[in-house]
CSV table of C-alpha atoms in Angstrom, one decimal:
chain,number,residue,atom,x,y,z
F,18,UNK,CA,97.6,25.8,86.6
F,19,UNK,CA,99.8,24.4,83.7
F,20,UNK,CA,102.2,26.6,82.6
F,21,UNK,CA,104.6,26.2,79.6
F,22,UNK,CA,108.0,26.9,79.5
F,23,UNK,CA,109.2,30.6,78.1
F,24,UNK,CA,111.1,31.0,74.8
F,25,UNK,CA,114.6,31.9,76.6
F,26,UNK,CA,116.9,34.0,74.9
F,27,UNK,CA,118.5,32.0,72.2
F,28,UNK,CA,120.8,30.2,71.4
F,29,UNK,CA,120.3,27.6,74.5
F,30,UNK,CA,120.3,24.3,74.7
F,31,UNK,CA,117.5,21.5,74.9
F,32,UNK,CA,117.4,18.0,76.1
F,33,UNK,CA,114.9,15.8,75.1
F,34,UNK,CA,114.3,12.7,76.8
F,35,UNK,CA,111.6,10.4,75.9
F,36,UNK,CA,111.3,7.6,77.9
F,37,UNK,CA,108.3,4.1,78.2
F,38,UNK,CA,107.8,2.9,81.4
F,39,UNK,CA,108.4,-0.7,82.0
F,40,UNK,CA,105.6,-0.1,84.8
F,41,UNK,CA,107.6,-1.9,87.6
F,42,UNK,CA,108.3,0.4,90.9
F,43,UNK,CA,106.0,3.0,89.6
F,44,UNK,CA,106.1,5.1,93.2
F,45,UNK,CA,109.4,4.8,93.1
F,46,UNK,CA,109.9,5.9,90.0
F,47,UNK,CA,107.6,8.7,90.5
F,48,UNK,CA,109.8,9.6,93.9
F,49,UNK,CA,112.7,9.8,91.9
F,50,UNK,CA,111.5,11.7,88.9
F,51,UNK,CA,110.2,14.7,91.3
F,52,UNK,CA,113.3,14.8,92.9
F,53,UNK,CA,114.8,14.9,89.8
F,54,UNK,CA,113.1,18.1,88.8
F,55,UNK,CA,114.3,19.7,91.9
F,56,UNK,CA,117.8,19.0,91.2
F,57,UNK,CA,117.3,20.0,88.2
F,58,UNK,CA,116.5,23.1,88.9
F,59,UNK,CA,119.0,23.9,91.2
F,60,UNK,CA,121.8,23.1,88.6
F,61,UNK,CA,123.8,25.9,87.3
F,62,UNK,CA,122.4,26.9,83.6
F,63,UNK,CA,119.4,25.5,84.2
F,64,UNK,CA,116.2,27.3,82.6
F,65,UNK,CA,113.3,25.3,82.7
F,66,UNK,CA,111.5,22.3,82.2
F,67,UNK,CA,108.3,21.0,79.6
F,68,UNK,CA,106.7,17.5,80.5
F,69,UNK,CA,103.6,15.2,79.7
F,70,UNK,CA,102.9,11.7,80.1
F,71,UNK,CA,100.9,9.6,77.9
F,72,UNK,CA,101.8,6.6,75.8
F,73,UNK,CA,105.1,7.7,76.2
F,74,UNK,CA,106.9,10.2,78.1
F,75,UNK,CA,108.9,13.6,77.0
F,76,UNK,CA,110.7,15.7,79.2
F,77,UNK,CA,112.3,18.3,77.8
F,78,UNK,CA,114.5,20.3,79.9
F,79,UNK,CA,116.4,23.8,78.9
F,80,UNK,CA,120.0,25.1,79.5
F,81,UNK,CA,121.8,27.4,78.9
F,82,UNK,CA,125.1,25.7,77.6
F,83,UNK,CA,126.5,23.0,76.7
F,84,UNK,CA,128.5,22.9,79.8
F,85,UNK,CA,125.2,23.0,82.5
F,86,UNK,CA,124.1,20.4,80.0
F,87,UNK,CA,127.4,18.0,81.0
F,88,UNK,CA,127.1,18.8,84.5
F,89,UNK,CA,123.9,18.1,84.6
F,90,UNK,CA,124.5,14.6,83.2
F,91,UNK,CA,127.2,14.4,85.9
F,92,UNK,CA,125.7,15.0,88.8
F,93,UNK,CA,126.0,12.1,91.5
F,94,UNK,CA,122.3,11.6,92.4
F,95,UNK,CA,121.3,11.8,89.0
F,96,UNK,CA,123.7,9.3,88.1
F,97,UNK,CA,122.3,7.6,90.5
F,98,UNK,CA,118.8,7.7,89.2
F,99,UNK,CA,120.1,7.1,85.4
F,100,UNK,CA,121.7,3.5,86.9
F,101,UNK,CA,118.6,2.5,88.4
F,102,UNK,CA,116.4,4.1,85.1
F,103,UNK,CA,118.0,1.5,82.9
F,104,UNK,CA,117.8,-1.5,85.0
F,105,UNK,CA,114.1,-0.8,86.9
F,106,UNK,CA,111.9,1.7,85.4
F,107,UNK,CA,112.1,2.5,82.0
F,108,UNK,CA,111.6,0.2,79.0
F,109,UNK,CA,113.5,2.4,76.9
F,110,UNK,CA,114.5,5.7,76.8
F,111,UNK,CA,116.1,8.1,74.1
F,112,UNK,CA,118.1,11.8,75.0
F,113,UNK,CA,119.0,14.3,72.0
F,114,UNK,CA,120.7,17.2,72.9
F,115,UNK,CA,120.2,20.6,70.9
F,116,UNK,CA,120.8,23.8,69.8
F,117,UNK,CA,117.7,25.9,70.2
F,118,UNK,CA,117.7,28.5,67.0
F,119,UNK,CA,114.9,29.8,66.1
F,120,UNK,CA,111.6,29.8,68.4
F,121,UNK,CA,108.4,31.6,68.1
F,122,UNK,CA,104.9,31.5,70.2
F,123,UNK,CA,101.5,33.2,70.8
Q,3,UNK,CA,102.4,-0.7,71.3
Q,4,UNK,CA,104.2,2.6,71.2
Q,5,UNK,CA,107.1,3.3,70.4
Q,6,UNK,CA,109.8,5.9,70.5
Q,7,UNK,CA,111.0,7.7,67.5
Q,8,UNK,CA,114.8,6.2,66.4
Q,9,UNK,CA,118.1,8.4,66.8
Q,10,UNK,CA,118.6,9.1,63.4
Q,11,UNK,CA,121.6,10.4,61.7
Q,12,UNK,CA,123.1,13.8,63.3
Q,13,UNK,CA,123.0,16.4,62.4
Q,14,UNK,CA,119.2,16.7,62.2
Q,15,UNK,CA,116.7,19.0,63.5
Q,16,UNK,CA,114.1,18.9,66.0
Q,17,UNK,CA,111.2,21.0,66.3
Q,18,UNK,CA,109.8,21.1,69.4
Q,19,UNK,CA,106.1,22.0,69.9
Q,20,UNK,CA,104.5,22.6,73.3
Q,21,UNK,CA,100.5,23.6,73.6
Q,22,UNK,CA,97.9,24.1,76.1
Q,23,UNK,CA,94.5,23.8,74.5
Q,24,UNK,CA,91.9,25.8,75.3
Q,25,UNK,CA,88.7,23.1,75.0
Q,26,UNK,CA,87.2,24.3,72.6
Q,27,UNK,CA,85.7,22.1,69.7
Q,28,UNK,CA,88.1,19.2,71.0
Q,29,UNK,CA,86.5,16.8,67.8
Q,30,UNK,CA,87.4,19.1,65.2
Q,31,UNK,CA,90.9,19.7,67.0
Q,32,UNK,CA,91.9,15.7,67.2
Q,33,UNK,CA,90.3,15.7,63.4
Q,34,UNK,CA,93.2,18.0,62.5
Q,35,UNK,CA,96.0,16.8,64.6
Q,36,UNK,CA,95.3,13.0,63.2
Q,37,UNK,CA,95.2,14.7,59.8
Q,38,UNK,CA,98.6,17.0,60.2
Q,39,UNK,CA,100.2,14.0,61.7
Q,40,UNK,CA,99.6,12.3,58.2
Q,41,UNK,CA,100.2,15.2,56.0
Q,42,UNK,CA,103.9,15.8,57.8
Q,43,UNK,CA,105.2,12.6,57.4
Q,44,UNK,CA,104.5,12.5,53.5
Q,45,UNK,CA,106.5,15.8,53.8
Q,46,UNK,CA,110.0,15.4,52.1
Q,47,UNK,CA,113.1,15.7,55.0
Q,48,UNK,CA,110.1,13.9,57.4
Q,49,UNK,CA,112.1,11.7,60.0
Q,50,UNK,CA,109.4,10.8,62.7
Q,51,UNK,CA,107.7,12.2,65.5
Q,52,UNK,CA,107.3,12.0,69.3
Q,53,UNK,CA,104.2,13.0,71.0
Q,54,UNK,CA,102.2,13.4,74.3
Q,55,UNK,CA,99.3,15.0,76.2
Q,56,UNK,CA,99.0,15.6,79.8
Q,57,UNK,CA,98.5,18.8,81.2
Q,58,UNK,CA,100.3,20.7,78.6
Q,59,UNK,CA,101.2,18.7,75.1
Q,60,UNK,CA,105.0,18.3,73.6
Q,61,UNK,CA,105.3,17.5,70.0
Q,62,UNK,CA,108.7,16.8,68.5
Q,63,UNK,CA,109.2,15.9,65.2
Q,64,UNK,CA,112.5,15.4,63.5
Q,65,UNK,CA,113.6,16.4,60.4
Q,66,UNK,CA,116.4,16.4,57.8
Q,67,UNK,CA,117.8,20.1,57.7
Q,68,UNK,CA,116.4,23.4,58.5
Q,69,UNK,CA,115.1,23.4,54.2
Q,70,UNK,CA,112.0,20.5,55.0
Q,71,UNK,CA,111.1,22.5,58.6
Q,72,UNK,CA,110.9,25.4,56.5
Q,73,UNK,CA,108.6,23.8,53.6
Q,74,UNK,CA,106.3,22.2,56.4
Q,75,UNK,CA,105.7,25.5,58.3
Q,76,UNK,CA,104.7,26.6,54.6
Q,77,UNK,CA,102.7,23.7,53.6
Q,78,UNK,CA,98.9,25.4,52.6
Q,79,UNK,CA,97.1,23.0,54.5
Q,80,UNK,CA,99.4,23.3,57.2
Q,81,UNK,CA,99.2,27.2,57.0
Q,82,UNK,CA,95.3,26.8,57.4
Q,83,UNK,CA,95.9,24.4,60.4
Q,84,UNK,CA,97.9,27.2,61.8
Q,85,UNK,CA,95.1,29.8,61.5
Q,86,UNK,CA,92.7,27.9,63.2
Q,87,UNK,CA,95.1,27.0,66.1
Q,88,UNK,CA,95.5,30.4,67.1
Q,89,UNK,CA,92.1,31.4,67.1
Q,90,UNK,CA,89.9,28.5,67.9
Q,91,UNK,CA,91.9,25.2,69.8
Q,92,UNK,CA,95.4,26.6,71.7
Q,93,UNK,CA,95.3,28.7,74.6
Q,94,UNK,CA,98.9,29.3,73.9
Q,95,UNK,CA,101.7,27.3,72.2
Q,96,UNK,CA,105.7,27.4,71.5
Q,97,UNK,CA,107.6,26.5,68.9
Q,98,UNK,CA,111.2,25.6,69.2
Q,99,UNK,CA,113.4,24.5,66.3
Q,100,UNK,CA,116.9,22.8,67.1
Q,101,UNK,CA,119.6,21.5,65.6
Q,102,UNK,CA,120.3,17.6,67.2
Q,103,UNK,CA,124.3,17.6,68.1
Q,104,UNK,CA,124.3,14.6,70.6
Q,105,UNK,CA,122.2,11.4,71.0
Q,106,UNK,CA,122.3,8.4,73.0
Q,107,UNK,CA,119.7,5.6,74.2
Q,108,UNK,CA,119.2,2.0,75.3
């Protein structure tokens, strides 16, 4: 069952990543993308992780500084995967990092 | 063709919405969520917006400073929007607003 992400204690960190698919190499892409949530995951500061997939894709993953953040955008596989994102899968893609502040839910 | 919302001038703030809907009355939900969609962006601070359903839905729309996130949440029609949300088309939802501090694409 789908679950969404929990409202951590703030202040944390987002990253948004949206991202259109140029539709080449789709199983690789999709090889690469769960292996990046596993990696993910293991990373120090790490949180969680929101996605969906329609048009266009978000991801948003949570840390829980802005140091995790940079080692997370420094890791070797993953820069790796961001080499071969720009020049195979994705059409275009956009990150934003933030400051979560405020948050509420139901 | 879609497109992805443009890096706009940091500092800015995101506000991150993530839902699971519960079903119900799906035509009167995608009524509303086409109509919200036009009532935000003739909000003043209005960027753009981001958006996707799979499992779970992400929303992020992007505005000027934490003043025009505030006057949206308040907006009347909005407010009633809201209401309905809570009792009738989410399951559950989260609401995250951030402040942008990096950004970079291709």
């Amino acid at each position: 069952m789908s679950q969404l992400s929990e409202l951590y204690e703030a202040p944390y960190y987002a990253v948004i990543f949206t991202s259109i698919l140029d539709g080449k190499d789709s199983e690789g892409y999709e090889k690469m993308a769960k292996k990046m949530v596993d990696l993910a995951s293991q990373q120090r500061g790490f949180l969680g992780m929101d996605s969906a997939r329609a048009d266009i894709g978000i991801t948003v993953s949570y840390w829980k500084d802005l140091n995790s953040v940079s080692e997370w955008k420094r890791n070797i596989e993953h820069t790796e995967a961001q080499k071969f994102g720009k020049s195979v899968w994705y059409k275009n893609y956009k990150i934003r990092v933030c400051r979560v502040e405020r948050q509420y839910g139901f």
